[in-house]
Short mmCIF file of C-alpha atoms in Angstrom, two decimals:
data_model
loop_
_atom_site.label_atom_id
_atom_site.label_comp_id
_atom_site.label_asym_id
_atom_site.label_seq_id
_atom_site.Cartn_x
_atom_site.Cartn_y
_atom_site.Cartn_z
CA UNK A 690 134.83 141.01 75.05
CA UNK A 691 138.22 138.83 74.79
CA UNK A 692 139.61 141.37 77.94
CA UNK A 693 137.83 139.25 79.89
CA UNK A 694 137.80 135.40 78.48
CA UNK A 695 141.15 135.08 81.13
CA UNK A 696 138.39 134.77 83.79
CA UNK A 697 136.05 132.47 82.12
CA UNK A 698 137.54 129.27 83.50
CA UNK A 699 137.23 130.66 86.92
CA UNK A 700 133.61 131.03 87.41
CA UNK A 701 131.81 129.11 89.34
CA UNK A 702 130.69 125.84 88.26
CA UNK A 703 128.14 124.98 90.26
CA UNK A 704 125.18 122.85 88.77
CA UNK A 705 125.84 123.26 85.24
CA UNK A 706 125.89 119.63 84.24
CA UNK A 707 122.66 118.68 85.85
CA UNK A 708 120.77 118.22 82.96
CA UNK A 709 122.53 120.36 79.95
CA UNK A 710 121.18 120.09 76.65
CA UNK A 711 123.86 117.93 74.88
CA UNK A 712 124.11 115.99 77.62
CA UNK A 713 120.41 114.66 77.19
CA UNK A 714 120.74 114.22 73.53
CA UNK A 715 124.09 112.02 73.92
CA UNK A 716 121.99 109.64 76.94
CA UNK A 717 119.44 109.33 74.19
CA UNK A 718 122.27 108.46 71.70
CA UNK A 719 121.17 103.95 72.48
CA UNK A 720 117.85 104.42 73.72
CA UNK A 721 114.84 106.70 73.74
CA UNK A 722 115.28 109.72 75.61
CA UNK A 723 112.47 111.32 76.63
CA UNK A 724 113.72 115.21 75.80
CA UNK A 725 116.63 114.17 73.46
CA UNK A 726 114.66 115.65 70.50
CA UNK A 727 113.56 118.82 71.72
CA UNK A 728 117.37 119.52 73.81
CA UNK A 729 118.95 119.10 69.92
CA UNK A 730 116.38 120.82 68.31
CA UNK A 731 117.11 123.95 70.98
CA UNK A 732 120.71 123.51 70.01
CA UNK A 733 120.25 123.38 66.25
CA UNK A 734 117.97 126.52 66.66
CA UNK A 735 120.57 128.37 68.05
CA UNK A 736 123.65 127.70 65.85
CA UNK A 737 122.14 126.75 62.81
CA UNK A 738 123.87 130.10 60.94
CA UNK A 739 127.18 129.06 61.54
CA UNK A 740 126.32 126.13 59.24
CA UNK A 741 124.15 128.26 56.98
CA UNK A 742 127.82 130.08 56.94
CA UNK A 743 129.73 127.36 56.12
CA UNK A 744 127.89 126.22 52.76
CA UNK A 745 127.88 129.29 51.63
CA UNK A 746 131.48 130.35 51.89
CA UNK A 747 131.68 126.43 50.32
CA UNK A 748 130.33 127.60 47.50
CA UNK A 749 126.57 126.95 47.76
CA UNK A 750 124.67 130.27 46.44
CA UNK A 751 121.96 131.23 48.58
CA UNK A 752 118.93 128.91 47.83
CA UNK A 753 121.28 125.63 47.85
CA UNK A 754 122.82 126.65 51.43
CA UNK A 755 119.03 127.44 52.81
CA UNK A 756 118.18 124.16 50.81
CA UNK A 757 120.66 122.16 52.80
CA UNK A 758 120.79 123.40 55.94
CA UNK A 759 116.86 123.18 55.98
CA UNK A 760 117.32 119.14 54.88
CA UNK A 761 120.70 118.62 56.92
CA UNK A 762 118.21 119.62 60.17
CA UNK A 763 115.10 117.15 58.90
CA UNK A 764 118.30 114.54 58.85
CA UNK A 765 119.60 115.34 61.99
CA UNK A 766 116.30 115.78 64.11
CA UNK A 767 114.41 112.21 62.58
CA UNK A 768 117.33 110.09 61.43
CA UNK A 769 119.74 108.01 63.53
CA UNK A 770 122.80 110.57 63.40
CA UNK A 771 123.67 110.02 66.58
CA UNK A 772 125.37 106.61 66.14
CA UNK A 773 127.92 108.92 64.27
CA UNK A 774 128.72 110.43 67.72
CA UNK A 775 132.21 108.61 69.21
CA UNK A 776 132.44 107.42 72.50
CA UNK A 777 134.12 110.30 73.73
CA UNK A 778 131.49 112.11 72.77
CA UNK A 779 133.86 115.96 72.35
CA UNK A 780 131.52 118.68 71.99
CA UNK A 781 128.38 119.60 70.02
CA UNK A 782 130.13 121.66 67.57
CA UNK A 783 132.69 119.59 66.67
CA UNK A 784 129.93 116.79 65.82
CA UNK A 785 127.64 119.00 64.33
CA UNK A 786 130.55 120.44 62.44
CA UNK A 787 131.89 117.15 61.10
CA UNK A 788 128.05 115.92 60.69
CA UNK A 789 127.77 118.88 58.65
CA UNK A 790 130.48 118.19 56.43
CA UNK A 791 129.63 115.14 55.32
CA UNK A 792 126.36 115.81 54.55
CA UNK A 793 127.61 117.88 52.08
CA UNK A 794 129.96 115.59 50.21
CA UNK A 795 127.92 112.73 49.94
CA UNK A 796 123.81 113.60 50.62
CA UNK A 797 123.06 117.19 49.81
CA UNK A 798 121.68 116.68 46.41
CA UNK A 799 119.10 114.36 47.26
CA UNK A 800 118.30 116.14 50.77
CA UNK A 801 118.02 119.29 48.62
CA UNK A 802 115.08 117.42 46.57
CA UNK A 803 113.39 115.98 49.33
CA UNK A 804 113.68 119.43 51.07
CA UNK A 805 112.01 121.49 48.15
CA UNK A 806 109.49 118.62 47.77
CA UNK A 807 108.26 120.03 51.20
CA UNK A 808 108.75 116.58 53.16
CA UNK A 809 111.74 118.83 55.73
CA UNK A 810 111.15 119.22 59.03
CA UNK A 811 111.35 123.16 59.01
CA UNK A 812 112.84 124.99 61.84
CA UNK A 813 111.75 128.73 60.61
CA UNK A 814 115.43 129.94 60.45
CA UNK A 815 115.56 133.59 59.11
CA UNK A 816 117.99 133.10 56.32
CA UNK A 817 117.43 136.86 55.24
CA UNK A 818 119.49 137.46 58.27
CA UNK A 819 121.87 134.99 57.98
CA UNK A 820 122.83 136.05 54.20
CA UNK A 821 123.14 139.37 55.50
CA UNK A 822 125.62 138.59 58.46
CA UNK A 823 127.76 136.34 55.59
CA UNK A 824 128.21 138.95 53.60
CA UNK A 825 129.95 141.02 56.01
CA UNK A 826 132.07 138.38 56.57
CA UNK A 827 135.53 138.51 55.89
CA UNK A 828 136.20 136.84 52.37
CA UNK A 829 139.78 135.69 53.48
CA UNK A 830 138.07 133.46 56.22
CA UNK A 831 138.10 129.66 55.05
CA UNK A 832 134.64 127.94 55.58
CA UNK A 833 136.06 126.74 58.50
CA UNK A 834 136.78 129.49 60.38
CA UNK A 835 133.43 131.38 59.10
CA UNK A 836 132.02 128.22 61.23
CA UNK A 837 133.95 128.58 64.23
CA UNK A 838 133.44 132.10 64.14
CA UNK A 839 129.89 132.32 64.19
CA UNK A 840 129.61 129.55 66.38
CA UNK A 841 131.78 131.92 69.19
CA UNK A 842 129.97 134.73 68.39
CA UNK A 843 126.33 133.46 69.63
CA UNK A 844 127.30 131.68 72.15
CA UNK A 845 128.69 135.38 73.19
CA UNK A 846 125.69 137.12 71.85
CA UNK A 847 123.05 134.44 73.90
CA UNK A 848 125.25 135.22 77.36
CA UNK A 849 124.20 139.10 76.45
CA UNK A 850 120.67 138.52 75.53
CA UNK A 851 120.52 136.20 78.92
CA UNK A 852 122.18 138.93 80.59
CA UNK A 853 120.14 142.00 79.28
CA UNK A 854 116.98 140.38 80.32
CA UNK A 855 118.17 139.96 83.63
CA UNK A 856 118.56 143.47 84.01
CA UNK A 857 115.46 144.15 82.06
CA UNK A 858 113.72 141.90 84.39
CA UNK A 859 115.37 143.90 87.68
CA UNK A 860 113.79 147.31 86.00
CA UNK A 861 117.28 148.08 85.21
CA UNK A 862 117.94 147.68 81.09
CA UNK A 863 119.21 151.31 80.85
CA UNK A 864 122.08 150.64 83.75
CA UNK A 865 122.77 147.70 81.63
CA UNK A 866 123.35 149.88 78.22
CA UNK A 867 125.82 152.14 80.34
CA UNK A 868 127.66 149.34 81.67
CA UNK A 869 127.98 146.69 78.60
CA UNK A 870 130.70 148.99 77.21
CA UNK A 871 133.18 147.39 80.25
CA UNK A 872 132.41 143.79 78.91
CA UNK A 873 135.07 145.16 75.89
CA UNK A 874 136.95 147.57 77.35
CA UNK A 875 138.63 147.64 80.55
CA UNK A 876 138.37 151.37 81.07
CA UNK A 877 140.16 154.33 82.71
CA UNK A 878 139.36 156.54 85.58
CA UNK A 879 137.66 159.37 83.19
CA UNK A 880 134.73 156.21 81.65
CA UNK A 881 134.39 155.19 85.51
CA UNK A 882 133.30 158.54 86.35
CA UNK A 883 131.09 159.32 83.60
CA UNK A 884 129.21 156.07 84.31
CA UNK A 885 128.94 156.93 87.41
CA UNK A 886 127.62 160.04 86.55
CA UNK A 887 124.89 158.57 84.21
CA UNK A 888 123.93 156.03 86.70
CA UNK A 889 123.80 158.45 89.69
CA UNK A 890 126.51 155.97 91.53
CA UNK A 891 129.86 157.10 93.36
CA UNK A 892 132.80 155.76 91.93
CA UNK A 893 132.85 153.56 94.22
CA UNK A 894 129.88 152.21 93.43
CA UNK A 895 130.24 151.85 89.72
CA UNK A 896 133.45 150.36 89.91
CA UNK A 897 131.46 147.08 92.11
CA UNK A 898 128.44 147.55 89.49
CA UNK A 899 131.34 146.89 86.93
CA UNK A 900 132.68 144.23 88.57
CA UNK A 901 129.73 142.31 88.99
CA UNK A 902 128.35 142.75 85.76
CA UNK A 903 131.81 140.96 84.38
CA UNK A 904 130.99 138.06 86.73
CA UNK A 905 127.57 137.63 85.79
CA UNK A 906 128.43 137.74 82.42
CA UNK A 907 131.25 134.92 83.20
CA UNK A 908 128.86 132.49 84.52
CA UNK A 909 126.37 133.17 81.55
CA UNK A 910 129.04 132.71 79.37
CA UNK A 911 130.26 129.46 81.07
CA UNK A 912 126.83 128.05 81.54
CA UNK A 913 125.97 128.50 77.70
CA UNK A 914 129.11 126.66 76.37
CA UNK A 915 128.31 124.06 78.99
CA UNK A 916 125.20 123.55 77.38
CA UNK A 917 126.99 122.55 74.24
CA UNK A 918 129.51 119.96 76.34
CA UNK A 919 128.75 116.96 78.30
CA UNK A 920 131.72 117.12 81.03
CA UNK A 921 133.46 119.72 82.82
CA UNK A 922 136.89 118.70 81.36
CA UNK A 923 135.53 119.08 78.37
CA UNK A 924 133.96 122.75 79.35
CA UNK A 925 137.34 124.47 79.69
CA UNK A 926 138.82 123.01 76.73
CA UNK A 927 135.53 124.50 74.38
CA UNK A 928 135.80 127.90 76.20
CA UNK A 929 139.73 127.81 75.94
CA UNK A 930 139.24 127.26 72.35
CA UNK A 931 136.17 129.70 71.68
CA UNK A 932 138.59 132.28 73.34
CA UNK A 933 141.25 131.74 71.10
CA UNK A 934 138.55 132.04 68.01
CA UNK A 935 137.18 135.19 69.17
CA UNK A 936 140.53 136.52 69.75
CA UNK A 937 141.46 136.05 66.09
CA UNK A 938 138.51 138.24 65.15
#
């Protein structure tokens, strides 16, 4: 995938700060925002393992770390976090990130007991799953970059899924299982033709099937990590940086 972050910054940027998710929950930060809850409860549904992650490479065994995240969530999603958020706002990871941490040095005990006395808001995270993807982690990784790493990795992952039901959607799922290999790889001559083979195109025509599945995959890309900012400024410094994290991996 990182053959092709380079292009990232280039895709179009048309109408992706109409109404992103982050973008409602920060107008709700001083008032009542009619969608705030359910725009941060999307985003905390979709990157709640790289906190799940993060407490457990902190230390946390497995029941603490579901404990926590579980209570950090109730917290987040019925408290008044938001005031935490500064006035330049940055984006959602970095406050969920720092959110995160200090939930854990000063309030995880007593979330922990409020969680297990069933009074959490529960979010029905999979943490079978997530314990399964820590493991394979790397145990050099600092909790840190566990966090940044898993963050990168499904905001990748939802660009696929967004992208695989698009072809799914066109009748065209098996084209996109040939072609997904060029999203990693830029490929030679001898993978062109054997696509093209498989897909009944010339090589002509797979090369322009390649190229536009890279661009659509671009703007999916793009349009997912805007949902996580609240400016464009700030959208090419996240994907600059979510570049550089998934070209450590």
């Amino acid at each position: 995938m990182v053959s092709l972050m380079a292009d990232f910054e280039s895709a179009d940027k048309a109408s992706l700060f109409v109404t992103t998710r982050w973008s409602v929950v920060l107008a709700a930060r001083d008032g009542e925002g009619r969608y705030a809850t359910v725009a941060m409860e999307t985003l905390c549904k979709t990157y709640w393992r790289a906190l799940y992650v993060y407490a457990r490479r902190h230390g946390l065994p497995p029941p603490d770390a579901e404990d926590v995240t579980q209570a950090f969530f109730e917290r987040l999603l019925e408290k008044d976090y938001l005031k935490s958020v500064q006035p330049e706002r940055g984006p959602f990871r970095a406050f969920l990130q720092m959110a995160f941490k200090r939930f854990l040095a000063k309030e995880h005990e007593h979330a922990t007991a409020l969680r297990r006395g069933g009074n959490a808001k529960h979010l029905g995270l999979d943490f079978l799953e997530a314990e399964a993807v820590f493991t394979a982690d790397s145990p050099q990784l600092a909790a840190d970059e566990v966090f940044e790493a898993h963050w990168a990795m499904t905001t990748l992952q939802a660009a696929m899924t967004a992208l695989r039901a698009e072809f799914r959607d066109a009748g065209k799922e098996q084209d996109f299982d040939i072609l997904k290999t060029t999203l990693s790889a830029s490929g030679d001559g001898s993978s062109y033709e054997k696509m093209g083979v498989e897909l009944g195109l010339s090589d002509g025509a797979t090369r322009i099937a390649v190229h536009r599945l890279r661009k659509r995959f671009r703007e999916l890309f793009r349009a997912e990590v805007a949902q996580t900012v609240a400016s464009h400024e700030d959208l090419n410094e996240e994907i600059r940086h979510l570049v550089a994290v998934l070209a450590r991996g």
